[in-house]
XYZ file of C-alpha atoms in Angstrom:
296
model
C 4.143 15.640 10.772
C 0.724 17.036 10.180
C -1.013 17.513 13.590
C -4.571 18.406 14.476
C -4.873 19.981 18.085
C -8.404 20.395 19.416
C -9.828 20.875 15.763
C -13.513 21.725 15.233
C -15.516 22.696 12.138
C -18.781 24.051 12.624
C -20.830 25.598 9.721
C -23.076 28.723 10.256
C -26.183 26.481 10.512
C -24.801 24.701 13.618
C -23.881 21.484 11.654
C -20.350 20.295 13.255
C -18.204 18.437 10.525
C -15.527 17.580 12.788
C -15.632 17.654 16.545
C -12.597 18.305 18.666
C -10.162 16.364 16.565
C -6.851 15.536 18.047
C -4.674 13.552 15.567
C -0.794 13.274 14.703
C -0.276 11.967 11.046
C 3.394 10.851 10.752
C 5.715 11.796 7.868
C 6.471 9.517 4.948
C 3.619 7.285 5.917
C 0.242 6.626 4.410
C -2.639 7.945 6.824
C -6.207 6.870 5.740
C -9.104 8.624 6.896
C -12.207 6.328 6.706
C -15.989 6.399 7.679
C -19.537 6.547 6.521
C -20.674 9.375 4.521
C -20.843 12.935 6.668
C -18.253 11.826 9.241
C -16.121 14.699 8.329
C -13.169 12.791 6.701
C -13.317 15.258 3.540
C -13.587 18.106 5.683
C -10.539 16.942 7.921
C -8.274 16.387 4.603
C -9.181 20.089 3.262
C -8.410 21.738 6.496
C -4.618 20.545 5.940
C -4.640 22.872 2.652
C -6.915 25.748 3.967
C -9.707 24.732 1.500
C -11.705 24.592 4.731
C -10.843 26.713 7.480
C -11.337 25.143 11.323
C -13.672 26.965 13.765
C -11.642 26.042 16.617
C -8.160 24.540 17.239
C -5.023 24.360 15.054
C -3.570 22.599 12.220
C 0.202 22.175 11.985
C 2.469 20.784 9.382
C 6.048 20.350 10.851
C 5.191 22.565 13.677
C 4.102 25.626 11.768
C 0.265 26.903 12.023
C -1.190 26.515 8.527
C -2.861 29.690 8.955
C 0.214 31.425 9.064
C 1.131 30.714 5.303
C -0.476 31.963 2.292
C -3.375 29.606 0.858
C -2.000 29.476 -2.579
C 1.772 29.281 -1.528
C 0.615 26.078 0.828
C -1.611 24.622 -1.618
C 1.363 24.682 -4.222
C 3.510 22.598 -1.929
C 1.281 20.158 -1.328
C -0.103 17.226 -4.043
C -3.876 17.131 -4.346
C -5.616 14.130 -6.058
C -9.575 14.331 -6.006
C -12.120 11.656 -7.417
C -12.746 12.779 -10.826
C -8.784 13.793 -11.643
C -10.031 17.330 -12.293
C -8.092 17.639 -15.275
C -8.024 20.671 -17.434
C -10.168 19.654 -20.771
C -8.437 22.047 -22.834
C -4.780 21.197 -22.105
C -3.050 18.301 -23.286
C -1.677 15.420 -21.010
C 1.857 16.702 -20.718
C 0.389 20.109 -19.974
C -1.940 19.159 -17.471
C 0.845 17.243 -15.566
C 3.160 20.346 -15.701
C 0.628 22.666 -14.265
C 2.101 23.344 -10.739
C 5.620 23.782 -12.094
C 4.210 26.299 -14.643
C 2.722 28.080 -11.656
C 6.136 28.017 -9.755
C 7.675 29.337 -12.694
C 9.818 26.501 -14.092
C 10.592 27.075 -18.036
C 8.569 25.056 -20.349
C 11.318 22.424 -21.370
C 12.169 21.501 -17.700
C 8.435 21.303 -16.743
C 7.878 19.085 -19.675
C 10.707 16.908 -19.087
C 9.323 16.428 -15.409
C 5.897 15.511 -16.948
C 7.302 12.855 -19.152
C 9.392 11.376 -16.111
C 6.228 11.142 -14.191
C 4.284 9.489 -16.933
C 6.681 6.738 -16.993
C 6.580 6.518 -13.104
C 2.973 6.136 -13.141
C 2.734 3.793 -15.813
C 1.415 6.021 -18.628
C 2.313 5.451 -22.212
C 4.479 8.580 -23.386
C 2.437 8.351 -26.687
C -0.290 9.677 -24.625
C 1.519 13.156 -23.798
C -0.183 15.142 -26.499
C -3.601 13.868 -26.034
C -6.474 15.638 -24.165
C -8.190 14.034 -21.163
C -11.549 13.224 -23.117
C -9.198 10.740 -25.021
C -8.346 8.797 -22.121
C -10.180 6.175 -20.060
C -10.987 6.787 -16.340
C -8.031 4.883 -14.988
C -5.556 6.723 -17.536
C -7.151 10.047 -16.077
C -6.531 9.177 -12.399
C -2.842 8.208 -13.200
C -2.444 11.579 -14.621
C -3.858 13.276 -11.526
C -1.504 11.305 -9.525
C 1.486 12.524 -11.665
C 0.219 16.207 -11.631
C 0.169 16.028 -8.044
C 3.726 14.704 -7.694
C 4.978 17.130 -10.426
C 7.011 19.716 -8.167
C 7.692 16.674 -5.664
C 5.731 18.204 -2.797
C 6.344 16.341 0.665
C 2.785 16.135 1.438
C -0.056 14.527 -0.982
C -3.698 14.679 -0.001
C -5.962 12.401 -1.997
C -9.942 12.455 -1.809
C -11.163 9.021 -2.801
C -8.930 9.034 -5.927
C -9.725 5.520 -7.284
C -13.445 5.525 -6.353
C -14.819 6.253 -9.611
C -13.004 3.548 -11.720
C -14.161 -0.077 -12.198
C -12.753 -2.750 -9.499
C -10.105 -4.119 -11.545
C -8.770 -0.987 -12.673
C -8.933 0.272 -9.145
C -6.867 -2.582 -7.721
C -4.045 -1.675 -10.521
C -4.198 1.877 -9.357
C -3.920 0.806 -5.747
C -0.703 -1.475 -6.591
C 0.900 1.241 -8.732
C 0.121 3.645 -5.950
C 1.876 1.540 -3.199
C 4.665 1.016 -5.612
C 5.234 4.829 -6.093
C 5.021 5.109 -2.276
C 7.743 2.813 -1.603
C 10.122 4.759 -3.883
C 9.172 8.129 -2.643
C 8.004 7.867 0.853
C 5.570 11.110 0.684
C 3.382 12.161 3.596
C 0.046 11.030 2.344
C -3.458 11.430 3.871
C -5.625 9.252 1.897
C -9.732 9.679 2.291
C -11.867 6.504 1.555
C -15.170 5.153 2.572
C -13.933 1.405 1.606
C -12.452 -0.218 4.696
C -10.799 -2.813 2.501
C -9.076 -0.063 0.527
C -8.010 1.439 3.882
C -6.525 -1.713 5.239
C -4.584 -2.506 1.904
C -3.138 1.076 1.676
C -2.690 2.489 5.070
C 0.055 2.561 7.648
C -2.525 4.030 10.129
C -6.115 4.187 9.793
C -8.609 6.935 11.288
C -12.155 5.675 11.617
C -14.420 8.516 11.962
C -18.322 8.249 13.022
C -20.947 10.641 11.906
C -20.624 13.971 13.518
C -16.861 14.012 12.817
C -15.725 12.187 16.054
C -12.522 10.044 15.656
C -13.599 6.600 16.862
C -10.317 4.999 16.453
C -6.692 5.511 15.271
C -4.657 2.450 15.013
C -2.512 0.369 12.604
C -4.410 -1.961 10.248
C -3.507 -4.870 12.399
C -4.352 -3.126 15.622
C -7.878 -1.897 14.135
C -8.868 -5.421 12.884
C -7.751 -7.278 15.850
C -8.988 -4.758 18.508
C -11.574 -2.502 17.366
C -12.290 0.128 20.279
C -16.042 0.105 20.339
C -19.444 -1.105 18.776
C -19.365 1.497 16.168
C -15.779 0.184 14.861
C -16.791 -3.320 15.030
C -20.055 -2.694 13.003
C -18.150 -0.474 10.379
C -15.421 -3.225 9.988
C -18.282 -5.831 9.140
C -18.577 -9.593 9.899
C -15.667 -10.529 7.555
C -13.144 -8.709 9.901
C -11.246 -11.810 10.603
C -11.216 -12.767 6.983
C -9.899 -9.446 6.064
C -7.210 -9.582 8.806
C -6.109 -13.142 7.288
C -5.907 -11.176 3.736
C -4.052 -8.250 5.319
C -1.233 -10.485 6.519
C -0.928 -12.332 3.270
C -0.516 -8.989 1.393
C 2.025 -7.975 4.103
C 4.000 -11.099 3.449
C 3.956 -10.365 -0.131
C 5.377 -6.996 0.462
C 7.895 -8.534 2.584
C 8.797 -10.899 0.033
C 9.357 -8.381 -2.503
C 11.507 -6.116 -0.397
C 8.926 -3.745 0.276
C 9.521 -3.330 4.035
C 12.417 -0.841 3.607
C 12.441 1.636 6.203
C 9.896 -0.322 8.385
C 7.141 0.312 6.285
C 5.556 -3.329 6.614
C 6.253 -3.401 10.146
C 4.771 -0.173 10.822
C 1.223 -1.562 9.021
C 1.404 -4.381 11.171
C 2.040 -2.583 14.391
C 4.590 -5.507 15.406
C 7.441 -7.652 13.961
C 4.673 -9.640 11.902
C 5.714 -12.730 13.381
C 3.804 -15.791 13.580
C 3.765 -15.737 17.313
C 2.307 -12.502 17.336
C -0.274 -13.225 14.905
C -1.394 -16.375 17.061
C -1.275 -14.188 20.139
C -3.520 -11.485 18.627
C -5.809 -14.132 17.704
C -6.155 -15.773 21.156
C -6.792 -12.170 22.472
C -10.034 -11.931 20.257
C -11.259 -14.991 21.922
C -11.905 -17.835 19.708
C -9.205 -16.742 17.041
C -10.093 -16.493 13.590
C -13.664 -18.479 13.595
C -14.884 -15.739 16.385
C -13.477 -12.633 14.474
C -14.975 -13.655 11.176
C -18.329 -14.005 13.142
C -18.186 -10.637 14.737
């Protein structure tokens, strides 16, 4: 579990990026940080691996204050995926993926074997192993970035808008591949996005931030869509909130039919057992059900 306790990040000019954040991120789940530009979601993410240091409060991983861990050691044990993949242009794909194992002292044969294994896991043709990043498409580069983050099998992965730089069709494919991987690996994932549809599709829990780094709501996708905490959250979810919720349950049914609910993952995303009676009750609680939700 990752815990933020009274965390504030204030810059020398007085700008508050994150304001008195209390947040518990469960192990083995996907927690999505979402909100408008300037709301502090990336700053929050980067305080986990000490790329940003808090001004006040503590960030702990499994009860241990991250400030008590050497930053380089901490980062080698946490996967990190960014928007533009951040690949080394002068290294082949196989050596890009093997970067952290090399840093950890693995021998080259073992590190490359792990890289080839991960290429297969993320859907990359092994024939690409000896190519360079510039020879790959944007979607392929992002797959390499995910594989590299997984190379040393870290328990935690931080993902900062990893799919936002690719076109919508490629993005949808990457999201599906990501969910498939998570069903197999059950990592603790903190995922930053500005896209509420992506947050609802991927997250077990969603933290909605508003400008100034204030946590507006922290809930399952179902709870968030059914009962926004305030006007800011309602406005951020937009006028298609009811449609998004119907789409969410359709995707949830598909996950359950495919056996994706192993370990309670689908139930955790729904915040209930997902039964028709629960859905009807939630709709009634919204007032006029689907129509009213869609109009709000």
